[in-house]
XYZ file of C-alpha atoms in Angstrom:
121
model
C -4.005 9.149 17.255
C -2.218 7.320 14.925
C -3.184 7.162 11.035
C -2.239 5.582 8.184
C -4.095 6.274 4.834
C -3.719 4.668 1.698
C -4.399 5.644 -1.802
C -3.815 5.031 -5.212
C -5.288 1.227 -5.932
C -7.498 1.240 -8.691
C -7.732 -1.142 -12.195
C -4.978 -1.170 -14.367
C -4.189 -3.781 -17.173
C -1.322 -6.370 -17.326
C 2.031 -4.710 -17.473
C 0.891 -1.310 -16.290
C 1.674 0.751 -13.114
C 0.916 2.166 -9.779
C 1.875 4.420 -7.580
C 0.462 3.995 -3.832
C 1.199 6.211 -1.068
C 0.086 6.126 2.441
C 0.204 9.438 4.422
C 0.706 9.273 8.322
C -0.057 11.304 11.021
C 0.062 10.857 15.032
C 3.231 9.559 15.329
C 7.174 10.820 14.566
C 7.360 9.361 11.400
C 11.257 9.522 10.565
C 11.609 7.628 13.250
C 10.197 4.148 11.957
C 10.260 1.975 9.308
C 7.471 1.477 7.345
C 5.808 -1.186 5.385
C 3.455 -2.641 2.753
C 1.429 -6.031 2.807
C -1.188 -7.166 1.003
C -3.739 -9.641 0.537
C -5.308 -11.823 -2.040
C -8.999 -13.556 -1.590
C -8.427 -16.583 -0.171
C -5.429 -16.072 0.611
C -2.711 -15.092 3.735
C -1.979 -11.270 3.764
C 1.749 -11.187 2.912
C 4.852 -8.784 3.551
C 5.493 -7.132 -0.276
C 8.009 -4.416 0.863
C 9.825 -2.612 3.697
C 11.442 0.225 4.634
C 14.031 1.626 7.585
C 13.135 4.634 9.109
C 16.244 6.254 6.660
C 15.534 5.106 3.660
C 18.449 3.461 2.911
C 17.523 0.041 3.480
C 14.405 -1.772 1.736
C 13.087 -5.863 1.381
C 11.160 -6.997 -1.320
C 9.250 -10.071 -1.329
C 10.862 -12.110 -4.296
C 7.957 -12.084 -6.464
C 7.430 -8.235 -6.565
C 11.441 -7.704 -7.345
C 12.513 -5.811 -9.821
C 9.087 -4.352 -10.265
C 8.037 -2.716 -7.077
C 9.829 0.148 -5.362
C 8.810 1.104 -1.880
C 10.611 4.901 -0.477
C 9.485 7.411 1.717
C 9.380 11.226 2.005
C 10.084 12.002 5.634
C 9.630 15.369 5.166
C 5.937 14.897 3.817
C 5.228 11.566 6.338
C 4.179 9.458 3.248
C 5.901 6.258 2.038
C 5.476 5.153 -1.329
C 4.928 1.920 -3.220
C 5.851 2.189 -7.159
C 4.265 -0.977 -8.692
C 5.837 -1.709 -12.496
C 5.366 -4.515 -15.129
C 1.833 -5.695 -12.898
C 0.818 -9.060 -12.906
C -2.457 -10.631 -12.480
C -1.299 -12.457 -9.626
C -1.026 -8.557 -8.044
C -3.946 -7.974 -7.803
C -5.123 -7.627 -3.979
C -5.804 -5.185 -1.551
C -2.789 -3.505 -0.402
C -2.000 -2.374 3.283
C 0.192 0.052 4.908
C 1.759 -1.068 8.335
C 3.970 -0.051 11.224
C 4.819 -1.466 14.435
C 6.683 0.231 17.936
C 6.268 1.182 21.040
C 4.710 4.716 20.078
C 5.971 6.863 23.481
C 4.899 3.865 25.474
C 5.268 0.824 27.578
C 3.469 -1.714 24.869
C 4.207 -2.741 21.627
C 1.394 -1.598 18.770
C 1.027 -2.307 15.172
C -1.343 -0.267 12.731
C -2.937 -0.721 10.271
C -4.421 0.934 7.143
C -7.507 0.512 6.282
C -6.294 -0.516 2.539
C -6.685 0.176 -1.009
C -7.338 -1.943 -4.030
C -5.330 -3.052 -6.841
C -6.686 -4.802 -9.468
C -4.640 -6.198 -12.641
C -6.842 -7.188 -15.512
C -7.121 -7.361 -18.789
């Protein structure tokens, strides 16, 4: 079965930082890329950051640039999000996300089932 666990949300002021990480299980995790959305009330659930299954290759959405880092331990199936110099505007719940074929004949996407990030003064 295929998992995806976040942690690491929580309350931090403007201009502080988090680390999230979400730890995966059920799949062959060096073998995909991995990625982080999130979502604002009110608001569409956005792409903030991917990564290729290497590591070597990441997208940032341009508000989050220069500020967020998104890497990935393949050796302990956990990507990362490093989230510097927060905003307000950050503040949302944050998902982790993959999409393949998994070992069979239909395309899947999963899920986390989130964590919070709040930036506030």
């Amino acid at each position: 079965q295929v998992q995806l666990v976040e942690s690491g949300g929580g309350l931090v002021q403007p201009g502080g930082s988090l680390r999230l990480s979400c730890a995966v299980s059920g799949f062959t995790f060096r073998w995909y890329g991995m990625n982080w959305y999130r979502q604002a009330p009110g608001k569409e659930r956005e792409l903030v950051a991917g990564i290729d299954s290497t590591g070597r290759n990441t997208n940032y959405v341009d508000s989050v640039k220069g500020r967020f880092t998104i890497s990935r331990d393949n050796a302990k199936n956990t990507v990362y999000l490093q989230m510097n110099s927060l905003k307000p505007e950050d503040t949302a719940v944050y998902y982790c996300y993959v999409q393949g074929t998994f070992g069979s004949s239909e395309w899947r996407t999963y899920w986390g089932q989130g964590t919070q990030v709040t930036v506030s003064s």
